[in-house]
């Protein structure tokens, strides 16, 4: 996981004793008119887990977490987009062609396209924006992998060049992007936030503060960013799909998930649970019209730092994996998730239900640890499991894992709770032994779960898993025709290798649980997580009645 953790879930530490007032959560509470603040068409969204966003500048490493993406998806757009069915659709570009064996993409910009301040968008702006994403200042961000095949991009990132050779404005309205090799998911990658287009004139005029009033290609623009409180958005009058009917959107930063639930109950927000829903309240809401759920392309796993002994030994990693009863952990979490056996979740193209994945086998776990030279855990170096302070279920999961490893293997794993920001920093710096990662799809393709996370050169490979065979399989699949059966077969072989090597320890597959006021019309849920969980058919048609 890079800082972007696809669908991080966040911690709740306080109890809430409000009783449901009726079949719907919408209504008057304690004499207060629920959703009164939204009657003017202001949609209020709870962004759980952080007290503020470190950045909403799309290519920045600090803008890659799920909370930031909630806002970014409202503000920005790229050449193409994912629709509510997760299909690639035109956005800034009205059309494109692909030539030279899948290495040259030529995009035609939409006629009359404007930034949120009314300035015309040109092909030169597109080239400038994508070139900016390769800036060395953003080297730790996702561009170095998501857009790595744009010819000459890495040379800019490493400071060896100032111009990306593969980016060219052929005219005012035509952009050519040349790749160094075919990439099956290139169009999907262009839908991700690192490829979002930003307005050159705003960045030039306002420098690092430009996002305080960002007006880009999304349905909304920044009206006011009240740091450590909320960000207020106004409708983009130049949005190419039509000016939004909403008077605005307010995204409230709510560090505590339980607090977010309380805010929803009292009508202070219209949507909560995009990032995390407090599982202890599921039974309270499941039969109300406010409650919405959908399976997610989501896998939670433990990343094992192979730079640290003894986790650099495959036998130790395998022993840790076989010692975990995933079904028990999901029961502890009220069966809100499915026990995972592989990295690719059900519903993902290439999902292999016949995978010989990771399972619970206490006898085999003991045998493997003894074979590694640590019978009964004797002589095993100290191992620490970091816990994300923003994970609602983190402590429960960590305690369960600790007990499994103690009872099955005879080892005592130290638990280390960290504040969310410190946790992300530790992952990025590879300063951990074991840590939780919750990954939701950026786009529906196995490349996003395998190549992106576990190829040896990927910046998202926090555990430093390295397998030449895995790299060979996934790289071949990455350049194969998008829907070729042989492509998915290679990914399945790579996934089997990853599971057998215990290059990660999978825990669960997820589903989203979200509360949306019945007064909100025009929204829908997708199988993606984080800020991409809600992708309406058209933001311009969303209303709050």
Coordinates of C-alpha atoms in Angstrom, one line a residue:
X1 CA 0.0 0.0 0.0
X2 CA 1.2 3.4 -0.8
X3 CA -0.4 6.3 1.1
X4 CA -3.5 5.7 -1.0
X5 CA -4.9 2.6 0.9
X6 CA -7.8 1.9 -1.4
X7 CA -10.5 1.5 1.3
X8 CA -9.1 2.1 4.7
X9 CA -11.6 1.6 7.5
X10 CA -11.4 3.7 10.6
X11 CA -11.5 3.3 14.4
X12 CA -14.5 4.0 16.6
X13 CA -13.8 4.5 20.3
X14 CA -16.9 5.9 21.9
X15 CA -20.3 4.3 22.4
X16 CA -23.5 5.7 21.0
X17 CA -26.8 5.1 22.8
X18 CA -29.3 6.7 20.4
X19 CA -32.2 4.4 19.6
X20 CA -33.7 4.3 16.2
X21 CA -36.8 6.4 16.0
X22 CA -38.6 4.4 13.2
X23 CA -38.2 2.4 10.0
X24 CA -36.0 5.2 8.5
X25 CA -33.1 7.0 10.1
X26 CA -34.4 10.3 8.6
X27 CA -36.7 12.2 11.0
X28 CA -36.7 14.7 13.8
X29 CA -34.3 13.9 16.7
X30 CA -34.4 15.8 20.0
X31 CA -36.7 18.5 18.5
X32 CA -34.2 19.2 15.7
X33 CA -35.4 19.1 12.0
X34 CA -33.2 16.4 10.4
X35 CA -31.4 17.4 7.3
X36 CA -32.5 21.0 7.6
X37 CA -29.1 22.2 6.5
X38 CA -29.6 20.3 3.2
X39 CA -32.9 21.7 2.2
X40 CA -31.2 24.3 0.1
X41 CA -29.6 21.6 -2.0
X42 CA -26.3 21.2 0.0
X43 CA -25.2 17.6 0.1
X44 CA -23.2 16.8 3.3
X45 CA -20.8 13.9 3.3
X46 CA -18.9 12.4 6.2
X47 CA -15.3 11.7 5.4
X48 CA -14.3 9.3 8.2
X49 CA -10.9 8.7 9.6
X50 CA -9.0 12.0 9.4
X51 CA -9.3 15.5 10.9
X52 CA -8.1 17.1 7.7
X53 CA -6.8 16.1 4.3
X54 CA -3.0 16.4 3.9
X55 CA -3.4 17.2 0.2
X56 CA -5.9 17.2 -2.7
X57 CA -3.3 17.8 -5.4
X58 CA -3.9 14.6 -7.5
X59 CA -0.3 13.4 -8.2
X60 CA 0.9 14.2 -4.7
X61 CA 1.8 11.1 -2.5
X62 CA -0.1 12.8 0.3
X63 CA -3.2 12.9 -1.8
X64 CA -3.4 9.2 -2.3
X65 CA -5.5 8.0 0.6
X66 CA -9.1 7.1 0.5
X67 CA -10.3 10.2 2.4
X68 CA -8.6 12.5 -0.1
X69 CA -10.1 10.6 -3.0
X70 CA -13.6 11.4 -1.7
X71 CA -12.9 15.1 -2.4
X72 CA -10.7 14.6 -5.5
X73 CA -13.4 12.6 -7.3
X74 CA -15.7 15.6 -6.9
X75 CA -13.2 18.1 -8.2
X76 CA -11.2 16.6 -11.0
X77 CA -11.4 14.6 -14.2
X78 CA -9.0 13.1 -16.7
X79 CA -9.1 12.4 -20.3
X80 CA -11.4 9.4 -19.6
X81 CA -13.5 8.3 -16.7
X82 CA -15.2 5.2 -15.2
X83 CA -19.0 5.3 -15.3
X84 CA -21.3 3.8 -12.7
X85 CA -20.9 0.4 -14.3
X86 CA -17.1 0.7 -14.1
X87 CA -16.7 1.0 -17.9
X88 CA -14.2 3.4 -19.4
X89 CA -16.0 6.4 -21.0
X90 CA -14.9 9.7 -22.6
X91 CA -14.4 12.6 -20.3
X92 CA -12.1 15.5 -21.3
X93 CA -11.5 13.6 -24.5
X94 CA -14.5 13.1 -26.7
X95 CA -12.8 10.3 -28.6
X96 CA -9.5 8.5 -29.1
X97 CA -7.7 6.1 -31.4
X98 CA -5.1 3.4 -30.7
X99 CA -2.4 2.5 -33.1
X100 CA 1.1 1.0 -33.6
X101 CA 0.3 -2.2 -31.7
X102 CA -1.3 -0.5 -28.8
X103 CA 1.5 1.9 -28.0
X104 CA 0.1 5.2 -29.4
X105 CA -3.1 6.8 -28.1
X106 CA -4.4 9.9 -29.9
X107 CA -7.1 11.8 -27.9
X108 CA -9.4 14.5 -29.3
X109 CA -10.5 17.0 -26.7
X110 CA -14.2 17.8 -26.2
X111 CA -15.2 21.0 -28.1
X112 CA -15.6 24.0 -25.8
X113 CA -14.2 22.3 -22.8
X114 CA -13.5 24.7 -19.9
X115 CA -11.9 24.6 -16.5
X116 CA -14.1 25.4 -13.5
X117 CA -13.2 29.1 -13.8
X118 CA -14.3 29.4 -17.4
X119 CA -10.8 29.2 -19.0
X120 CA -10.6 27.1 -22.2
X121 CA -8.8 23.7 -21.9
X122 CA -6.1 23.1 -24.5
X123 CA -4.0 20.1 -25.5
X124 CA -1.0 22.0 -24.2
X125 CA -2.7 22.1 -20.8
X126 CA -3.1 18.3 -20.9
X127 CA 0.5 17.8 -21.7
X128 CA 1.6 20.2 -19.0
X129 CA -0.6 18.6 -16.4
X130 CA 0.5 15.0 -17.1
X131 CA 4.2 16.1 -17.3
X132 CA 3.7 17.8 -13.9
X133 CA 2.6 14.5 -12.4
X134 CA 6.0 13.0 -13.3
X135 CA 7.8 15.8 -11.3
X136 CA 10.5 14.5 -9.0
X137 CA 8.6 16.0 -6.1
X138 CA 5.8 13.5 -6.7
X139 CA 8.2 10.5 -7.2
X140 CA 6.7 8.6 -4.1
X141 CA 3.2 8.9 -5.5
X142 CA 1.3 6.6 -7.8
X143 CA 2.4 8.1 -11.1
X144 CA 5.6 6.1 -11.2
X145 CA 3.6 2.9 -11.5
X146 CA 0.1 3.8 -12.8
X147 CA 1.6 5.8 -15.7
X148 CA 5.0 4.2 -15.8
X149 CA 4.7 3.1 -19.5
X150 CA 4.4 6.7 -20.9
X151 CA 7.6 7.0 -22.9
X152 CA 10.1 9.2 -21.1
X153 CA 8.1 9.7 -17.9
X154 CA 10.5 8.0 -15.6
X155 CA 13.4 10.2 -17.0
X156 CA 11.5 13.3 -15.8
X157 CA 10.9 11.7 -12.4
X158 CA 14.5 10.8 -11.9
X159 CA 15.6 14.3 -13.0
X160 CA 17.3 13.2 -16.2
X161 CA 14.9 15.1 -18.4
X162 CA 12.4 17.9 -18.2
X163 CA 10.1 16.9 -21.1
X164 CA 8.1 13.6 -21.3
X165 CA 8.8 12.3 -24.8
X166 CA 5.6 10.4 -24.9
X167 CA 3.4 13.4 -24.4
X168 CA 2.7 15.6 -27.4
X169 CA 0.1 18.3 -28.3
X170 CA -0.5 17.8 -32.0
X171 CA -2.9 20.7 -32.1
X172 CA -5.0 22.8 -29.8
X173 CA -7.4 19.9 -29.4
X174 CA -5.3 16.8 -30.0
X175 CA -3.0 15.0 -27.6
X176 CA -0.8 12.0 -28.5
X177 CA 0.4 9.7 -25.7
X178 CA 3.1 7.2 -26.7
X179 CA 3.9 4.2 -24.5
X180 CA 7.1 2.2 -24.3
X181 CA 5.1 -1.0 -24.6
X182 CA 1.5 -2.1 -24.9
X183 CA -0.4 -1.8 -21.6
X184 CA -3.7 -3.6 -21.3
X185 CA -5.1 -1.3 -18.6
X186 CA -3.7 2.0 -19.8
X187 CA -7.2 3.6 -20.3
X188 CA -8.2 2.3 -16.9
X189 CA -5.1 3.9 -15.4
X190 CA -6.0 7.2 -17.0
X191 CA -9.2 7.1 -14.9
X192 CA -7.2 7.1 -11.7
X193 CA -6.5 10.3 -9.8
X194 CA -2.8 10.6 -10.6
X195 CA -3.9 11.2 -14.2
X196 CA -6.4 13.9 -13.3
X197 CA -5.9 17.1 -15.2
X198 CA -5.1 20.2 -13.2
X199 CA -5.3 23.8 -14.5
X200 CA -1.9 25.2 -15.3
X201 CA -2.9 28.9 -14.9
X202 CA -4.2 28.3 -11.4
X203 CA -1.1 26.4 -10.3
X204 CA 1.2 29.0 -11.8
X205 CA -0.7 31.9 -10.2
X206 CA -1.2 30.4 -6.7
X207 CA 1.7 28.0 -6.3
X208 CA 1.3 25.4 -3.6
X209 CA -1.9 27.0 -2.4
X210 CA -3.8 26.5 -5.6
X211 CA -5.9 23.7 -4.2
X212 CA -7.5 26.1 -1.7
X213 CA -9.7 27.2 -4.5
X214 CA -9.2 24.5 -7.1
X215 CA -11.5 24.8 -10.2
X216 CA -10.7 21.9 -12.5
X217 CA -12.9 19.6 -14.7
X218 CA -15.0 17.9 -12.0
X219 CA -18.6 18.7 -11.2
X220 CA -17.6 20.9 -8.3
X221 CA -15.0 23.5 -7.4
X222 CA -13.5 24.5 -4.0
X223 CA -15.4 27.3 -2.4
X224 CA -13.7 27.2 1.0
X225 CA -11.4 24.8 2.7
X226 CA -11.9 25.1 6.5
X227 CA -8.9 23.1 7.6
X228 CA -9.4 20.5 10.4
X229 CA -13.2 20.9 9.9
X230 CA -14.6 20.6 6.3
X231 CA -14.2 21.5 2.7
X232 CA -17.1 23.4 1.0
X233 CA -17.6 22.8 -2.7
X234 CA -19.7 24.9 -5.2
X235 CA -21.2 23.6 -8.5
X236 CA -18.9 23.9 -11.5
X237 CA -20.9 26.1 -13.9
X238 CA -18.8 24.8 -16.8
X239 CA -19.0 21.1 -16.1
X240 CA -19.2 19.5 -19.5
X241 CA -22.1 17.2 -18.5
X242 CA -24.2 20.1 -17.2
X243 CA -24.2 22.4 -14.2
X244 CA -25.0 20.3 -11.1
X245 CA -28.4 20.9 -9.6
X246 CA -27.0 20.8 -6.1
X247 CA -26.2 24.2 -4.5
X248 CA -23.0 22.6 -3.2
X249 CA -21.4 19.8 -1.4
X250 CA -19.8 19.9 2.1
X251 CA -17.4 17.2 3.0
X252 CA -16.9 17.0 6.8
X253 CA -13.8 15.5 8.2
X254 CA -14.8 13.2 11.0
X255 CA -12.0 11.3 12.6
X256 CA -14.1 9.0 14.7
X257 CA -16.5 6.7 12.8
X258 CA -18.9 6.6 15.7
X259 CA -19.1 10.3 15.7
X260 CA -19.9 10.2 11.9
X261 CA -22.8 7.8 12.7
X262 CA -24.1 10.1 15.3
X263 CA -23.9 13.1 12.9
X264 CA -25.9 11.1 10.4
X265 CA -28.5 10.2 13.0
X266 CA -29.0 13.8 14.0
X267 CA -29.2 15.0 10.4
X268 CA -25.9 16.9 10.3
X269 CA -24.7 14.8 7.3
X270 CA -26.6 13.1 4.5
X271 CA -24.1 10.3 3.7
X272 CA -21.8 8.3 6.0
X273 CA -19.9 5.1 5.7
X274 CA -18.1 5.8 2.4
X275 CA -14.8 5.1 4.2
X276 CA -16.0 3.0 7.1
X277 CA -19.3 2.0 8.8
X278 CA -19.3 1.1 12.5
X279 CA -20.2 -2.6 12.5
X280 CA -21.8 -2.5 15.9
X281 CA -24.7 -0.5 14.4
X282 CA -25.4 -2.7 11.3
X283 CA -28.2 -4.5 13.1
X284 CA -29.8 -1.1 13.9
X285 CA -29.9 0.0 10.3
X286 CA -30.2 -3.0 8.0
X287 CA -34.0 -2.8 7.6
X288 CA -34.1 0.9 7.0
X289 CA -34.3 2.7 3.6
X290 CA -31.2 4.6 4.5
X291 CA -29.0 1.5 4.4
X292 CA -27.2 0.5 1.3
X293 CA -24.7 -2.4 0.8
X294 CA -22.8 -3.8 -2.1
X295 CA -19.9 -6.3 -2.4
X296 CA -16.6 -4.6 -3.0
X297 CA -13.6 -5.4 -5.1
X298 CA -11.7 -5.3 -1.8
X299 CA -9.1 -7.5 -0.1
X300 CA -7.6 -7.0 3.4
X301 CA -4.3 -8.6 4.0
X302 CA -1.2 -8.5 6.2
X303 CA 1.9 -7.2 4.5
X304 CA 5.1 -9.0 5.8
X305 CA 8.3 -6.9 5.6
X306 CA 10.8 -9.2 4.0
X307 CA 13.6 -6.8 4.8
X308 CA 13.2 -7.9 8.4
X309 CA 14.3 -11.2 9.8
X310 CA 12.7 -13.7 10.2
X311 CA 10.0 -12.6 7.8
X312 CA 12.5 -12.9 4.9
X313 CA 12.1 -16.7 5.4
X314 CA 9.3 -18.2 3.3
X315 CA 8.7 -21.0 5.9
X316 CA 8.1 -18.5 8.6
X317 CA 5.6 -16.5 6.5
X318 CA 3.8 -19.7 5.5
X319 CA 3.6 -20.8 9.2
X320 CA 2.1 -17.5 10.2
X321 CA -0.5 -17.9 7.4
X322 CA -1.5 -21.4 8.2
X323 CA -1.9 -20.5 11.8
X324 CA -4.8 -18.1 11.1
X325 CA -8.4 -19.1 11.1
X326 CA -9.9 -16.4 8.9
X327 CA -13.5 -17.7 9.4
X328 CA -13.2 -17.0 13.1
X329 CA -11.9 -13.5 12.5
X330 CA -14.8 -12.6 10.2
X331 CA -17.3 -14.0 12.8
X332 CA -15.7 -11.7 15.4
X333 CA -16.4 -8.9 13.0
X334 CA -20.1 -9.8 12.8
X335 CA -19.7 -11.5 9.4
X336 CA -19.5 -8.2 7.7
X337 CA -16.8 -9.6 5.5
X338 CA -16.0 -12.9 3.8
X339 CA -12.9 -15.0 4.8
X340 CA -10.4 -14.6 2.0
X341 CA -8.3 -17.3 0.5
X342 CA -6.7 -15.4 -2.3
X343 CA -5.7 -11.9 -3.3
X344 CA -8.3 -11.4 -6.1
X345 CA -11.8 -11.0 -4.6
X346 CA -15.0 -12.5 -6.0
X347 CA -16.3 -10.5 -8.9
X348 CA -12.9 -9.4 -10.1
X349 CA -12.1 -10.5 -13.7
X350 CA -9.7 -13.4 -13.4
X351 CA -11.1 -14.5 -10.0
X352 CA -10.2 -18.2 -9.5
X353 CA -12.6 -20.1 -7.3
X354 CA -10.4 -23.2 -7.6
X355 CA -7.4 -21.4 -6.2
X356 CA -5.4 -23.4 -3.7
X357 CA -5.2 -20.4 -1.4
X358 CA -4.3 -19.6 2.1
X359 CA -6.2 -21.8 4.7
X360 CA -6.1 -22.6 8.4
X361 CA -4.1 -25.8 9.2
X362 CA -2.6 -25.7 12.7
X363 CA -0.6 -28.9 12.3
X364 CA 1.0 -27.7 9.1
X365 CA 1.8 -24.3 10.6
X366 CA 3.7 -26.0 13.5
X367 CA 5.6 -28.2 11.1
X368 CA 6.6 -25.3 8.9
X369 CA 7.9 -23.2 11.8
X370 CA 9.9 -26.1 13.1
X371 CA 11.3 -26.7 9.7
X372 CA 12.3 -23.0 9.6
X373 CA 14.4 -23.6 12.7
X374 CA 12.0 -22.3 15.4
X375 CA 10.2 -25.4 16.9
X376 CA 7.5 -24.2 19.2
X377 CA 8.6 -20.6 18.5
X378 CA 11.9 -21.1 20.3
X379 CA 14.6 -18.7 19.2
X380 CA 12.2 -16.7 16.9
X381 CA 13.2 -13.0 16.7
X382 CA 10.7 -10.5 18.0
X383 CA 7.9 -9.7 15.6
X384 CA 5.6 -6.6 15.9
X385 CA 2.2 -6.1 14.4
X386 CA 1.4 -2.4 13.7
X387 CA -2.3 -1.4 14.1
X388 CA -3.8 1.6 12.2
X389 CA -5.4 4.0 14.7
X390 CA -7.9 4.8 12.0
X391 CA -9.1 1.2 11.6
X392 CA -12.4 0.6 13.3
X393 CA -11.7 -3.1 13.7
X394 CA -8.0 -3.0 14.0
X395 CA -7.7 -3.9 17.7
X396 CA -10.1 -6.8 17.4
X397 CA -8.3 -8.3 14.4
X398 CA -4.9 -7.8 16.0
X399 CA -5.8 -9.5 19.2
X400 CA -7.3 -12.4 17.3
X401 CA -4.1 -12.8 15.2
X402 CA -1.9 -12.6 18.3
X403 CA -3.9 -15.3 20.0
X404 CA -3.8 -17.6 17.0
X405 CA 0.0 -17.3 16.7
X406 CA 0.4 -17.8 20.5
X407 CA -1.9 -20.9 20.6
X408 CA -0.8 -22.5 17.4
X409 CA 2.9 -21.5 17.1
X410 CA 3.8 -20.6 20.7
X411 CA 5.1 -17.1 19.7
X412 CA 4.3 -13.8 21.2
X413 CA 3.7 -11.1 18.6
X414 CA 3.8 -7.5 20.0
X415 CA 0.9 -5.2 19.1
X416 CA 1.8 -1.6 18.2
X417 CA -1.1 0.8 17.8
X418 CA -0.2 3.9 15.8
X419 CA -2.1 7.1 14.8
X420 CA -3.3 6.9 11.2
X421 CA -0.7 9.3 9.8
X422 CA 2.1 7.7 11.6
X423 CA 0.9 4.3 10.4
X424 CA 0.9 5.4 6.8
X425 CA 4.4 6.9 7.2
X426 CA 5.7 3.6 8.7
X427 CA 4.3 1.7 5.7
X428 CA 5.8 4.1 3.2
X429 CA 9.2 4.0 4.9
X430 CA 9.1 0.2 5.3
X431 CA 9.5 0.7 9.0
X432 CA 7.4 -2.2 10.3
X433 CA 7.3 -6.0 10.6
X434 CA 3.6 -6.8 10.0
X435 CA 0.9 -4.4 9.1
X436 CA -2.7 -4.3 7.8
X437 CA -3.5 -3.1 4.3
X438 CA -7.0 -2.8 3.0
X439 CA -7.0 -2.5 -0.8
X440 CA -10.0 -1.5 -2.8
X441 CA -9.9 -1.6 -6.6
X442 CA -8.9 1.6 -8.5
X443 CA -10.4 -0.1 -11.6
X444 CA -11.7 -3.6 -12.1
X445 CA -8.7 -5.5 -13.2
X446 CA -6.3 -8.1 -11.6
X447 CA -3.3 -5.9 -12.6
X448 CA -4.5 -3.5 -9.9
X449 CA -4.2 -6.2 -7.2
X450 CA -1.2 -8.2 -8.4
X451 CA 1.2 -6.2 -10.5
X452 CA 0.5 -2.9 -8.7
X453 CA 1.0 -4.3 -5.3
X454 CA 3.6 -7.1 -5.6
X455 CA 5.8 -6.6 -8.6
X456 CA 9.3 -6.2 -7.2
X457 CA 9.7 -2.7 -8.6
X458 CA 6.3 -1.3 -7.5
X459 CA 6.3 1.5 -5.0
X460 CA 3.2 -0.1 -3.5
X461 CA 5.1 -3.2 -2.7
X462 CA 5.6 -2.3 1.0
X463 CA 6.7 -5.8 2.1
X464 CA 9.4 -6.0 -0.6
X465 CA 8.1 -9.3 -2.0
X466 CA 10.4 -10.3 -4.8
X467 CA 9.9 -13.2 -7.2
X468 CA 11.3 -13.3 -10.7
X469 CA 8.7 -15.8 -11.7
X470 CA 5.8 -13.6 -10.4
X471 CA 7.3 -10.6 -12.2
X472 CA 7.5 -12.5 -15.4
X473 CA 4.0 -13.8 -15.3
X474 CA 2.4 -10.4 -14.4
X475 CA 4.5 -8.4 -16.8
X476 CA 3.4 -10.7 -19.6
X477 CA -0.2 -10.4 -18.6
X478 CA 0.1 -6.6 -18.3
X479 CA 0.8 -6.2 -22.0
X480 CA -1.5 -9.0 -23.3
X481 CA -4.8 -8.1 -25.1
X482 CA -7.2 -6.8 -22.4
X483 CA -9.8 -9.5 -22.4
X484 CA -7.7 -12.4 -23.6
X485 CA -8.2 -15.7 -21.6
X486 CA -4.4 -16.2 -21.6
X487 CA -4.0 -12.9 -19.8
X488 CA -6.2 -13.9 -16.9
X489 CA -4.5 -17.3 -16.8
X490 CA -1.2 -15.7 -16.2
X491 CA -2.6 -13.6 -13.4
X492 CA -4.1 -16.7 -11.8
X493 CA -0.7 -18.4 -12.0
X494 CA 0.9 -15.4 -10.4
X495 CA -1.7 -15.2 -7.6
X496 CA -1.1 -18.9 -6.8
X497 CA 2.6 -18.2 -6.5
X498 CA 2.0 -15.3 -4.3
X499 CA -0.2 -17.3 -2.0
X500 CA 2.2 -20.3 -1.9
X501 CA 5.1 -18.0 -1.1
X502 CA 3.0 -16.2 1.6
X503 CA 4.1 -12.9 0.0
X504 CA 1.2 -11.5 1.9
X505 CA -1.3 -13.0 4.3
X506 CA -4.9 -12.5 3.1
X507 CA -7.6 -12.0 5.7
X508 CA -11.0 -11.0 4.2
X509 CA -12.9 -9.8 1.3
X510 CA -15.2 -6.8 1.9
X511 CA -18.5 -5.1 1.2
X512 CA -19.6 -1.6 1.6
X513 CA -22.1 -0.5 4.2
X514 CA -23.3 3.1 3.7
X515 CA -26.1 5.3 5.0
X516 CA -27.7 7.6 2.5
X517 CA -30.6 9.9 3.4
X518 CA -33.7 9.0 1.3
X519 CA -33.8 12.8 0.5
X520 CA -30.7 12.3 -1.7
X521 CA -31.6 11.3 -5.2
X522 CA -29.5 10.1 -8.1
X523 CA -26.7 8.3 -6.3
X524 CA -25.6 4.7 -6.6
X525 CA -22.9 2.4 -5.2
X526 CA -20.1 0.7 -7.2
X527 CA -17.8 -2.2 -6.3
X528 CA -14.9 0.2 -6.0
X529 CA -13.9 1.5 -2.6
X530 CA -13.1 4.8 -0.9
X531 CA -14.0 7.9 -2.8
X532 CA -14.9 5.8 -5.9
X533 CA -17.6 3.9 -4.0
X534 CA -20.2 6.5 -5.1
X535 CA -20.3 7.2 -8.8
X536 CA -23.7 8.5 -9.9
X537 CA -24.8 8.2 -13.6
X538 CA -24.2 12.0 -13.6
X539 CA -23.4 14.3 -10.7
X540 CA -25.3 17.0 -12.5
X541 CA -28.5 15.2 -11.8
X542 CA -28.0 14.5 -8.1
X543 CA -30.3 16.4 -5.8
X544 CA -31.2 16.7 -2.1
X545 CA -35.0 17.2 -1.7

